[in-house]
PDB file of C-alpha atoms in Angstrom:
ATOM      1  CA  UNK B  17       5.934  -7.006  -5.568  1.00 46.00           C
ATOM      2  CA  UNK B  18       2.656  -6.766  -3.737  1.00 50.00           C
ATOM      3  CA  UNK B  19      -0.583  -7.043  -5.679  1.00 52.00           C
ATOM      4  CA  UNK B  20      -3.280  -5.275  -3.661  1.00 50.00           C
ATOM      5  CA  UNK B  21      -6.680  -6.912  -3.998  1.00 48.00           C
ATOM      6  CA  UNK B  22      -9.738  -5.225  -2.566  1.00 47.00           C
ATOM      7  CA  UNK B  23     -13.503  -5.520  -2.468  1.00 41.00           C
ATOM      8  CA  UNK B  24     -15.631  -3.718  -5.042  1.00 43.00           C
ATOM      9  CA  UNK B  25     -13.919  -2.812  -8.295  1.00 50.00           C
ATOM     10  CA  UNK B  26     -12.967  -4.635 -10.417  1.00 57.00           C
ATOM     11  CA  UNK B  27     -15.653  -7.291 -10.940  1.00 64.00           C
ATOM     12  CA  UNK B  28     -14.955 -10.705  -9.391  1.00 65.00           C
ATOM     13  CA  UNK B  29     -14.259 -12.334 -12.783  1.00 72.00           C
ATOM     14  CA  UNK B  30     -11.846  -9.585 -13.734  1.00 78.00           C
ATOM     15  CA  UNK B  31     -10.202  -9.709 -10.330  1.00 79.00           C
ATOM     16  CA  UNK B  32      -9.740 -13.463 -10.649  1.00 81.00           C
ATOM     17  CA  UNK B  33      -8.117 -12.992 -14.058  1.00 85.00           C
ATOM     18  CA  UNK B  34      -5.682 -10.464 -12.579  1.00 87.00           C
ATOM     19  CA  UNK B  35      -4.792 -12.810  -9.710  1.00 87.00           C
ATOM     20  CA  UNK B  36      -4.250 -15.785 -12.007  1.00 87.00           C
ATOM     21  CA  UNK B  37      -2.076 -13.751 -14.367  1.00 90.00           C
ATOM     22  CA  UNK B  38      -0.079 -12.348 -11.457  1.00 90.00           C
ATOM     23  CA  UNK B  39       0.561 -15.848 -10.128  1.00 89.00           C
ATOM     24  CA  UNK B  40       1.636 -17.046 -13.575  1.00 91.00           C
ATOM     25  CA  UNK B  41       4.178 -14.217 -13.747  1.00 91.00           C
ATOM     26  CA  UNK B  42       5.710 -14.887 -10.363  1.00 89.00           C
ATOM     27  CA  UNK B  43       3.847 -12.501  -8.053  1.00 89.00           C
ATOM     28  CA  UNK B  44       3.575 -14.307  -4.731  1.00 88.00           C
ATOM     29  CA  UNK B  45       2.641 -11.604  -2.228  1.00 90.00           C
ATOM     30  CA  UNK B  46      -0.934 -10.311  -2.053  1.00 90.00           C
ATOM     31  CA  UNK B  47      -2.253  -7.638   0.290  1.00 90.00           C
ATOM     32  CA  UNK B  48      -5.949  -8.234   0.962  1.00 87.00           C
ATOM     33  CA  UNK B  49      -8.257  -5.278   1.503  1.00 80.00           C
ATOM     34  CA  UNK B  50     -11.505  -6.154   3.259  1.00 72.00           C
ATOM     35  CA  UNK B  51     -13.489  -3.027   4.297  1.00 66.00           C
ATOM     36  CA  UNK B  52     -15.217  -3.700   7.635  1.00 62.00           C
ATOM     37  CA  UNK B  53     -18.462  -2.161   6.392  1.00 56.00           C
ATOM     38  CA  UNK B  54     -18.711  -4.543   3.408  1.00 56.00           C
ATOM     39  CA  UNK B  55     -18.004  -7.955   4.876  1.00 52.00           C
ATOM     40  CA  UNK B  56     -21.238  -9.441   3.516  1.00 52.00           C
ATOM     41  CA  UNK B  57     -20.425  -8.386  -0.042  1.00 53.00           C
ATOM     42  CA  UNK B  58     -16.820  -9.413   0.421  1.00 51.00           C
ATOM     43  CA  UNK B  59     -17.815 -12.957   1.342  1.00 51.00           C
ATOM     44  CA  UNK B  60     -19.332 -13.518  -2.103  1.00 50.00           C
ATOM     45  CA  UNK B  61     -16.539 -11.685  -3.920  1.00 51.00           C
ATOM     46  CA  UNK B  62     -13.694 -13.540  -2.263  1.00 54.00           C
ATOM     47  CA  UNK B  63     -15.342 -16.923  -2.737  1.00 59.00           C
ATOM     48  CA  UNK B  64     -14.705 -16.554  -6.474  1.00 64.00           C
ATOM     49  CA  UNK B  65     -11.892 -14.027  -6.832  1.00 67.00           C
ATOM     50  CA  UNK B  66      -9.633 -15.639  -4.235  1.00 72.00           C
ATOM     51  CA  UNK B  67     -10.123 -19.215  -5.358  1.00 78.00           C
ATOM     52  CA  UNK B  68      -6.778 -19.138  -7.170  1.00 78.00           C
ATOM     53  CA  UNK B  69      -5.053 -17.929  -4.034  1.00 82.00           C
ATOM     54  CA  UNK B  70      -6.530 -20.761  -1.986  1.00 83.00           C
ATOM     55  CA  UNK B  71      -5.166 -23.268  -4.494  1.00 85.00           C
ATOM     56  CA  UNK B  72      -1.680 -21.772  -4.167  1.00 87.00           C
ATOM     57  CA  UNK B  73      -1.868 -21.073  -0.424  1.00 89.00           C
ATOM     58  CA  UNK B  74       1.346 -22.874   0.480  1.00 89.00           C
ATOM     59  CA  UNK B  75       3.328 -20.988  -2.182  1.00 90.00           C
ATOM     60  CA  UNK B  76       2.144 -17.425  -1.580  1.00 91.00           C
ATOM     61  CA  UNK B  77       2.148 -14.811   1.149  1.00 92.00           C
ATOM     62  CA  UNK B  78      -1.093 -13.106   2.159  1.00 93.00           C
ATOM     63  CA  UNK B  79      -1.370 -10.049   4.358  1.00 94.00           C
ATOM     64  CA  UNK B  80      -4.150  -7.796   5.637  1.00 94.00           C
ATOM     65  CA  UNK B  81      -4.669  -4.843   7.973  1.00 94.00           C
ATOM     66  CA  UNK B  82      -6.574  -4.280  11.179  1.00 95.00           C
ATOM     67  CA  UNK B  83      -6.847  -1.018  13.052  1.00 94.00           C
ATOM     68  CA  UNK B  84      -7.906   2.326  11.612  1.00 91.00           C
ATOM     69  CA  UNK B  85     -10.312   2.467   8.675  1.00 82.00           C
ATOM     70  CA  UNK B  86     -11.864   5.666   7.241  1.00 73.00           C
ATOM     71  CA  UNK B  87     -15.365   4.231   7.638  1.00 70.00           C
ATOM     72  CA  UNK B  88     -14.705   2.733  11.035  1.00 66.00           C
ATOM     73  CA  UNK B  89     -14.333   4.162  14.530  1.00 70.00           C
ATOM     74  CA  UNK B  90     -11.963   7.095  15.028  1.00 74.00           C
ATOM     75  CA  UNK B  91     -10.972   6.008  18.541  1.00 80.00           C
ATOM     76  CA  UNK B  92     -10.429   2.606  20.052  1.00 89.00           C
ATOM     77  CA  UNK B  93      -9.451   0.971  16.768  1.00 93.00           C
ATOM     78  CA  UNK B  94      -6.261  -0.252  18.420  1.00 95.00           C
ATOM     79  CA  UNK B  95      -8.062  -1.935  21.322  1.00 96.00           C
ATOM     80  CA  UNK B  96      -7.905  -5.683  21.939  1.00 96.00           C
ATOM     81  CA  UNK B  97     -11.593  -6.057  21.068  1.00 96.00           C
ATOM     82  CA  UNK B  98     -11.304  -4.110  17.817  1.00 95.00           C
ATOM     83  CA  UNK B  99      -8.151  -5.874  16.626  1.00 96.00           C
ATOM     84  CA  UNK B 100      -9.461  -9.341  17.492  1.00 97.00           C
ATOM     85  CA  UNK B 101     -12.873  -8.720  15.944  1.00 94.00           C
ATOM     86  CA  UNK B 102     -11.391  -7.280  12.747  1.00 93.00           C
ATOM     87  CA  UNK B 103      -8.963 -10.172  12.312  1.00 96.00           C
ATOM     88  CA  UNK B 104     -11.674 -12.771  12.910  1.00 95.00           C
ATOM     89  CA  UNK B 105     -13.844 -10.994  10.329  1.00 91.00           C
ATOM     90  CA  UNK B 106     -11.068 -11.081   7.729  1.00 91.00           C
ATOM     91  CA  UNK B 107     -10.399 -14.779   8.241  1.00 92.00           C
ATOM     92  CA  UNK B 108     -14.092 -15.623   8.194  1.00 89.00           C
ATOM     93  CA  UNK B 109     -14.739 -13.538   5.069  1.00 85.00           C
ATOM     94  CA  UNK B 110     -11.791 -14.841   3.064  1.00 85.00           C
ATOM     95  CA  UNK B 111     -12.070 -18.424   4.259  1.00 87.00           C
ATOM     96  CA  UNK B 112      -8.414 -18.396   5.302  1.00 90.00           C
ATOM     97  CA  UNK B 113      -7.131 -20.263   8.331  1.00 94.00           C
ATOM     98  CA  UNK B 114      -4.351 -17.756   8.922  1.00 96.00           C
ATOM     99  CA  UNK B 115      -2.543 -14.740   7.476  1.00 97.00           C
ATOM    100  CA  UNK B 116       1.172 -14.612   6.785  1.00 97.00           C
ATOM    101  CA  UNK B 117       1.461 -10.969   7.883  1.00 97.00           C
ATOM    102  CA  UNK B 118      -1.010  -8.963   9.973  1.00 98.00           C
ATOM    103  CA  UNK B 119      -0.519  -5.192   9.882  1.00 97.00           C
ATOM    104  CA  UNK B 120      -1.768  -2.813  12.559  1.00 97.00           C
ATOM    105  CA  UNK B 121      -2.851   0.339  10.770  1.00 95.00           C
ATOM    106  CA  UNK B 122      -1.989   3.569  12.625  1.00 95.00           C
ATOM    107  CA  UNK B 123      -1.265   4.329  16.236  1.00 95.00           C
ATOM    108  CA  UNK B 124      -4.392   4.667  18.388  1.00 95.00           C
ATOM    109  CA  UNK B 125      -3.740   7.366  20.984  1.00 94.00           C
ATOM    110  CA  UNK B 126      -6.908   6.427  22.869  1.00 95.00           C
ATOM    111  CA  UNK B 127      -5.648   2.898  23.565  1.00 96.00           C
ATOM    112  CA  UNK B 128      -2.586   2.021  25.672  1.00 96.00           C
ATOM    113  CA  UNK B 129       0.131   0.751  23.360  1.00 97.00           C
ATOM    114  CA  UNK B 130       0.651  -2.323  25.549  1.00 97.00           C
ATOM    115  CA  UNK B 131      -2.969  -3.354  24.871  1.00 98.00           C
ATOM    116  CA  UNK B 132      -2.461  -3.138  21.104  1.00 97.00           C
ATOM    117  CA  UNK B 133       0.808  -5.039  21.406  1.00 98.00           C
ATOM    118  CA  UNK B 134      -0.857  -7.777  23.470  1.00 98.00           C
ATOM    119  CA  UNK B 135      -3.705  -8.152  20.977  1.00 98.00           C
ATOM    120  CA  UNK B 136      -1.291  -8.460  18.051  1.00 98.00           C
ATOM    121  CA  UNK B 137       1.004 -10.959  19.741  1.00 98.00           C
ATOM    122  CA  UNK B 138      -1.993 -13.012  20.878  1.00 98.00           C
ATOM    123  CA  UNK B 139      -2.944 -13.366  17.203  1.00 98.00           C
ATOM    124  CA  UNK B 140       0.455 -14.940  16.588  1.00 98.00           C
ATOM    125  CA  UNK B 141       0.188 -17.192  19.629  1.00 97.00           C
ATOM    126  CA  UNK B 142      -3.202 -18.458  18.469  1.00 97.00           C
ATOM    127  CA  UNK B 143      -1.959 -19.201  14.955  1.00 98.00           C
ATOM    128  CA  UNK B 144      -4.105 -16.570  13.246  1.00 98.00           C
ATOM    129  CA  UNK B 145      -1.052 -14.872  11.727  1.00 98.00           C
ATOM    130  CA  UNK B 146       2.562 -15.875  11.345  1.00 98.00           C
ATOM    131  CA  UNK B 147       4.149 -12.424  11.462  1.00 98.00           C
ATOM    132  CA  UNK B 148       3.313  -8.863  12.459  1.00 98.00           C
ATOM    133  CA  UNK B 149       3.728  -5.517  10.739  1.00 98.00           C
ATOM    134  CA  UNK B 150       2.905  -1.818  11.083  1.00 97.00           C
ATOM    135  CA  UNK B 151       1.089   0.458   8.668  1.00 95.00           C
ATOM    136  CA  UNK B 152       0.915   4.249   8.329  1.00 93.00           C
ATOM    137  CA  UNK B 153       2.773   4.954  11.560  1.00 94.00           C
ATOM    138  CA  UNK B 154       4.535   8.274  12.119  1.00 93.00           C
ATOM    139  CA  UNK B 155       8.295   7.848  12.740  1.00 94.00           C
ATOM    140  CA  UNK B 156       8.220   8.368  16.526  1.00 94.00           C
ATOM    141  CA  UNK B 157       5.253   6.050  17.191  1.00 95.00           C
ATOM    142  CA  UNK B 158       6.632   3.498  14.718  1.00 96.00           C
ATOM    143  CA  UNK B 159       9.861   3.324  16.690  1.00 96.00           C
ATOM    144  CA  UNK B 160       8.033   2.889  20.011  1.00 96.00           C
ATOM    145  CA  UNK B 161       5.742   0.196  18.615  1.00 97.00           C
ATOM    146  CA  UNK B 162       8.608  -1.620  16.917  1.00 97.00           C
ATOM    147  CA  UNK B 163      10.567  -1.756  20.166  1.00 97.00           C
ATOM    148  CA  UNK B 164       7.505  -2.879  22.148  1.00 97.00           C
ATOM    149  CA  UNK B 165       6.773  -5.730  19.730  1.00 97.00           C
ATOM    150  CA  UNK B 166      10.429  -6.761  19.662  1.00 97.00           C
ATOM    151  CA  UNK B 167      10.465  -7.099  23.437  1.00 97.00           C
ATOM    152  CA  UNK B 168       7.665  -9.685  23.240  1.00 97.00           C
ATOM    153  CA  UNK B 169       9.644 -11.917  20.899  1.00 96.00           C
ATOM    154  CA  UNK B 170       7.253 -11.160  18.020  1.00 97.00           C
ATOM    155  CA  UNK B 171       8.966  -8.275  16.213  1.00 97.00           C
ATOM    156  CA  UNK B 172       7.418  -6.374  13.323  1.00 97.00           C
ATOM    157  CA  UNK B 173       8.958  -7.639  10.111  1.00 97.00           C
ATOM    158  CA  UNK B 174       7.566  -4.945   7.803  1.00 96.00           C
ATOM    159  CA  UNK B 175       6.106  -1.448   7.825  1.00 96.00           C
ATOM    160  CA  UNK B 176       3.762  -0.143   5.156  1.00 94.00           C
ATOM    161  CA  UNK B 177       3.951   3.586   4.492  1.00 93.00           C
ATOM    162  CA  UNK B 178       2.890   6.023   1.748  1.00 89.00           C
ATOM    163  CA  UNK B 179       5.728   6.398  -0.737  1.00 88.00           C
ATOM    164  CA  UNK B 180       5.153   7.352  -4.332  1.00 85.00           C
ATOM    165  CA  UNK B 181       6.654   9.575  -6.975  1.00 83.00           C
ATOM    166  CA  UNK B 182       4.475  12.486  -5.866  1.00 78.00           C
ATOM    167  CA  UNK B 183       4.133  11.638  -2.196  1.00 79.00           C
ATOM    168  CA  UNK B 184       7.542  10.805  -0.668  1.00 75.00           C
ATOM    169  CA  UNK B 185       6.103  10.822   2.874  1.00 72.00           C
ATOM    170  CA  UNK B 186       8.060   7.794   4.067  1.00 73.00           C
ATOM    171  CA  UNK B 187      11.441   9.053   2.941  1.00 72.00           C
ATOM    172  CA  UNK B 188      14.168  10.127   5.340  1.00 73.00           C
ATOM    173  CA  UNK B 189      13.031   9.756   9.001  1.00 84.00           C
ATOM    174  CA  UNK B 190      10.772   6.698   8.758  1.00 91.00           C
ATOM    175  CA  UNK B 191      12.987   4.859   6.278  1.00 91.00           C
ATOM    176  CA  UNK B 192      16.035   5.420   8.480  1.00 91.00           C
ATOM    177  CA  UNK B 193      14.225   4.169  11.591  1.00 93.00           C
ATOM    178  CA  UNK B 194      12.971   1.049   9.847  1.00 93.00           C
ATOM    179  CA  UNK B 195      16.439   0.346   8.498  1.00 92.00           C
ATOM    180  CA  UNK B 196      17.969   0.719  11.960  1.00 93.00           C
ATOM    181  CA  UNK B 197      15.365  -1.650  13.419  1.00 94.00           C
ATOM    182  CA  UNK B 198      15.821  -4.246  10.704  1.00 94.00           C
ATOM    183  CA  UNK B 199      12.237  -3.798   9.492  1.00 96.00           C
ATOM    184  CA  UNK B 200      11.424  -3.965   5.780  1.00 94.00           C
ATOM    185  CA  UNK B 201       9.699  -0.922   4.291  1.00 93.00           C
ATOM    186  CA  UNK B 202       6.720  -1.682   2.064  1.00 93.00           C
ATOM    187  CA  UNK B 203       5.802   1.306  -0.086  1.00 92.00           C
ATOM    188  CA  UNK B 204       2.102   2.090  -0.420  1.00 88.00           C
ATOM    189  CA  UNK B 205       2.329   3.315  -3.971  1.00 84.00           C
ATOM    190  CA  UNK B 206      -0.525   5.234  -5.534  1.00 73.00           C
ATOM    191  CA  UNK B 207      -0.209   5.776  -9.271  1.00 67.00           C
ATOM    192  CA  UNK B 208       0.115   9.094 -11.174  1.00 61.00           C
ATOM    193  CA  UNK B 209      -3.000   8.414 -13.244  1.00 56.00           C
ATOM    194  CA  UNK B 210      -5.046   8.949 -10.077  1.00 52.00           C
ATOM    195  CA  UNK B 211      -3.743  12.501  -9.711  1.00 52.00           C
ATOM    196  CA  UNK B 212      -4.167  13.247 -13.394  1.00 52.00           C
ATOM    197  CA  UNK B 213      -7.793  12.100 -13.230  1.00 53.00           C
ATOM    198  CA  UNK B 214      -8.319  14.287 -10.161  1.00 45.00           C
ATOM    199  CA  UNK B 215      -6.887  17.318 -11.916  1.00 46.00           C
ATOM    200  CA  UNK B 216      -9.087  16.879 -14.955  1.00 50.00           C
ATOM    201  CA  UNK B 217     -12.215  16.305 -12.863  1.00 48.00           C
ATOM    202  CA  UNK B 218     -11.653  19.420 -10.780  1.00 44.00           C
ATOM    203  CA  UNK B 219     -11.326  21.537 -13.903  1.00 46.00           C
ATOM    204  CA  UNK B 220     -14.479  20.034 -15.395  1.00 46.00           C
ATOM    205  CA  UNK B 221     -16.330  20.739 -12.157  1.00 46.00           C
ATOM    206  CA  UNK B 222     -15.566  24.444 -12.484  1.00 43.00           C
ATOM    207  CA  UNK B 223     -13.129  24.932  -9.629  1.00 43.00           C
ATOM    208  CA  UNK B 224     -12.145  28.414  -8.485  1.00 38.00           C
ATOM    209  CA  UNK B 225      -9.485  30.238 -10.496  1.00 38.00           C
ATOM    210  CA  UNK B 226      -6.637  29.506  -8.101  1.00 43.00           C
ATOM    211  CA  UNK B 227      -7.381  25.782  -8.096  1.00 44.00           C
ATOM    212  CA  UNK B 228      -7.613  25.738 -11.899  1.00 41.00           C
ATOM    213  CA  UNK B 229      -4.213  27.402 -12.159  1.00 47.00           C
ATOM    214  CA  UNK B 230      -2.789  24.885  -9.711  1.00 49.00           C
ATOM    215  CA  UNK B 231      -4.271  22.052 -11.721  1.00 62.00           C
ATOM    216  CA  UNK B 232      -2.762  23.470 -14.898  1.00 74.00           C
ATOM    217  CA  UNK B 233       0.677  23.520 -13.279  1.00 74.00           C
ATOM    218  CA  UNK B 234       0.199  19.951 -12.145  1.00 76.00           C
ATOM    219  CA  UNK B 235      -0.862  18.898 -15.627  1.00 78.00           C
ATOM    220  CA  UNK B 236       2.231  20.377 -17.256  1.00 83.00           C
ATOM    221  CA  UNK B 237       4.490  18.668 -14.755  1.00 83.00           C
ATOM    222  CA  UNK B 238       2.681  15.373 -15.282  1.00 82.00           C
ATOM    223  CA  UNK B 239       3.150  15.705 -19.041  1.00 86.00           C
ATOM    224  CA  UNK B 240       6.874  16.275 -18.570  1.00 91.00           C
ATOM    225  CA  UNK B 241       7.062  13.195 -16.342  1.00 90.00           C
ATOM    226  CA  UNK B 242       5.299  11.243 -19.058  1.00 90.00           C
ATOM    227  CA  UNK B 243       7.870  12.476 -21.585  1.00 94.00           C
ATOM    228  CA  UNK B 244      10.669  11.244 -19.324  1.00 96.00           C
ATOM    229  CA  UNK B 245       8.917   7.888 -19.096  1.00 94.00           C
ATOM    230  CA  UNK B 246       8.617   7.613 -22.900  1.00 95.00           C
ATOM    231  CA  UNK B 247      12.316   8.350 -23.343  1.00 96.00           C
ATOM    232  CA  UNK B 248      13.025   5.489 -20.920  1.00 95.00           C
ATOM    233  CA  UNK B 249      10.719   3.149 -22.810  1.00 94.00           C
ATOM    234  CA  UNK B 250       8.152   3.191 -19.996  1.00 92.00           C
ATOM    235  CA  UNK B 251       4.642   4.359 -19.246  1.00 88.00           C
ATOM    236  CA  UNK B 252       3.996   6.955 -16.562  1.00 87.00           C
ATOM    237  CA  UNK B 253       2.814   4.164 -14.258  1.00 86.00           C
ATOM    238  CA  UNK B 254       5.979   2.178 -14.909  1.00 90.00           C
ATOM    239  CA  UNK B 255       8.186   5.201 -14.246  1.00 92.00           C
ATOM    240  CA  UNK B 256       6.457   5.887 -10.935  1.00 90.00           C
ATOM    241  CA  UNK B 257       6.973   2.333  -9.700  1.00 92.00           C
ATOM    242  CA  UNK B 258      10.570   2.152 -10.901  1.00 95.00           C
ATOM    243  CA  UNK B 259      11.336   5.376  -9.044  1.00 94.00           C
ATOM    244  CA  UNK B 260       9.991   3.897  -5.796  1.00 92.00           C
ATOM    245  CA  UNK B 261      11.611   0.483  -6.136  1.00 93.00           C
ATOM    246  CA  UNK B 262      15.023   1.864  -7.117  1.00 93.00           C
ATOM    247  CA  UNK B 263      15.702   2.637  -3.425  1.00 91.00           C
ATOM    248  CA  UNK B 264      17.426  -0.360  -1.804  1.00 90.00           C
ATOM    249  CA  UNK B 265      15.598   0.383   1.465  1.00 89.00           C
ATOM    250  CA  UNK B 266      12.235  -0.422  -0.167  1.00 92.00           C
ATOM    251  CA  UNK B 267      11.607  -4.165   0.034  1.00 91.00           C
ATOM    252  CA  UNK B 268       8.421  -4.109  -2.041  1.00 90.00           C
ATOM    253  CA  UNK B 269       5.480  -1.985  -3.081  1.00 89.00           C
ATOM    254  CA  UNK B 270       1.735  -2.261  -2.500  1.00 87.00           C
ATOM    255  CA  UNK B 271       0.130  -1.574  -5.861  1.00 85.00           C
ATOM    256  CA  UNK B 272      -3.666  -1.555  -6.328  1.00 83.00           C
ATOM    257  CA  UNK B 273      -4.157  -3.593  -9.507  1.00 84.00           C
ATOM    258  CA  UNK B 274      -7.513  -3.278 -11.276  1.00 80.00           C
ATOM    259  CA  UNK B 275      -6.751  -4.634 -14.751  1.00 86.00           C
ATOM    260  CA  UNK B 276      -4.454  -6.932 -16.680  1.00 89.00           C
ATOM    261  CA  UNK B 277      -2.965  -3.946 -18.515  1.00 88.00           C
ATOM    262  CA  UNK B 278      -2.059  -2.250 -15.245  1.00 87.00           C
ATOM    263  CA  UNK B 279      -0.542  -5.500 -13.989  1.00 90.00           C
ATOM    264  CA  UNK B 280       1.742  -5.686 -17.027  1.00 90.00           C
ATOM    265  CA  UNK B 281       2.779  -2.055 -16.643  1.00 87.00           C
ATOM    266  CA  UNK B 282       3.594  -2.648 -12.992  1.00 88.00           C
ATOM    267  CA  UNK B 283       5.607  -5.811 -13.593  1.00 90.00           C
ATOM    268  CA  UNK B 284       7.521  -4.102 -16.386  1.00 90.00           C
ATOM    269  CA  UNK B 285       8.866  -1.535 -13.919  1.00 91.00           C
ATOM    270  CA  UNK B 286      11.102  -4.180 -12.366  1.00 91.00           C
ATOM    271  CA  UNK B 287      13.396  -4.140 -15.420  1.00 93.00           C
ATOM    272  CA  UNK B 288      13.873  -0.353 -15.337  1.00 95.00           C
ATOM    273  CA  UNK B 289      15.272   0.333 -11.873  1.00 96.00           C
ATOM    274  CA  UNK B 290      18.385   2.213 -12.994  1.00 96.00           C
ATOM    275  CA  UNK B 291      18.167   5.995 -13.411  1.00 97.00           C
ATOM    276  CA  UNK B 292      20.753   8.446 -14.680  1.00 97.00           C
ATOM    277  CA  UNK B 293      21.605  11.513 -12.625  1.00 97.00           C
ATOM    278  CA  UNK B 294      19.970  13.724 -15.269  1.00 96.00           C
ATOM    279  CA  UNK B 295      16.743  11.698 -15.140  1.00 97.00           C
ATOM    280  CA  UNK B 296      16.546  11.921 -11.353  1.00 95.00           C
ATOM    281  CA  UNK B 297      17.206  15.664 -11.495  1.00 95.00           C
ATOM    282  CA  UNK B 298      14.457  16.176 -14.086  1.00 94.00           C
ATOM    283  CA  UNK B 299      12.027  14.060 -12.061  1.00 93.00           C
ATOM    284  CA  UNK B 300      12.810  16.018  -8.888  1.00 90.00           C
ATOM    285  CA  UNK B 301      12.122  19.277 -10.743  1.00 89.00           C
ATOM    286  CA  UNK B 302       8.736  17.997 -11.915  1.00 89.00           C
ATOM    287  CA  UNK B 303       7.879  16.863  -8.405  1.00 86.00           C
ATOM    288  CA  UNK B 304       8.642  20.333  -7.078  1.00 83.00           C
ATOM    289  CA  UNK B 305       6.138  21.776  -9.537  1.00 82.00           C
ATOM    290  CA  UNK B 306       3.351  19.559  -8.297  1.00 76.00           C
ATOM    291  CA  UNK B 307       1.398  20.329  -5.160  1.00 59.00           C
ATOM    292  CA  UNK B 308       1.571  17.130  -3.070  1.00 49.00           C
ATOM    293  CA  UNK B 309      -1.437  17.992  -0.921  1.00 43.00           C
ATOM    294  CA  UNK B 310      -3.222  15.203  -2.763  1.00 46.00           C
ATOM    295  CA  UNK B 311      -1.536  11.835  -3.007  1.00 44.00           C
ATOM    296  CA  UNK B 312      -0.422  10.718  -6.434  1.00 41.00           C
TER     297      UNK B 312
END
């Protein structure tokens, strides 16, 4: 299981505690999130929070993304200059000599694909990453990029994509393509509590009547999902992760962990991967009642 570690929340000391506990319980794959607009702050944060990872460097796998970022440029993020600069910034900020997996986030239509491919493979050739991956690619562009990387002798080994209980975006087309190409699917799993918090905040903010009604429908469906989780001896968070990881095509899941309690809930999902037909049917019904415009 991935343990996503980013810059900002939680505090460095708390983040270090989460990392140490995760390592003690066998988590060995960490996805590092280093926002390009906060590299200065990240340098201080990672110097303390990632100390445990540095000590275990030979026994763990570390990955990070370059490419599109909401606060970055909207065009040219797949260029050689952008990819190279972003990767150098990550390595400099984290103090790492190399990454195990470097993901290219999203297809940049403003940059020739061959340029992006060249920049990524150059990172491998220069020892800055061992393997390559894709992130948030639509099925058609994912297939083209996967084939282009494979032709260079540096194939993508994994593809990150949104897949959660309430946002099954990666199901069907993308999962089939990745399976055909021999590429592992890594689910970017947001947790149901995020949606529940959103629903409650919109109601408190005095949303328009239609939105309030929609939120009420979401809330009822979320409560039913929570009831299903309780009957299975799980929390809502645990149920959501078990539902994602039950699919044999999902190699792992990226889970943003902000506390020790959330870490334990997440790890507990690994022992509840079997669902009955009735449970899956009930979960599907609840999902149909929830508007998936907003990710879970």
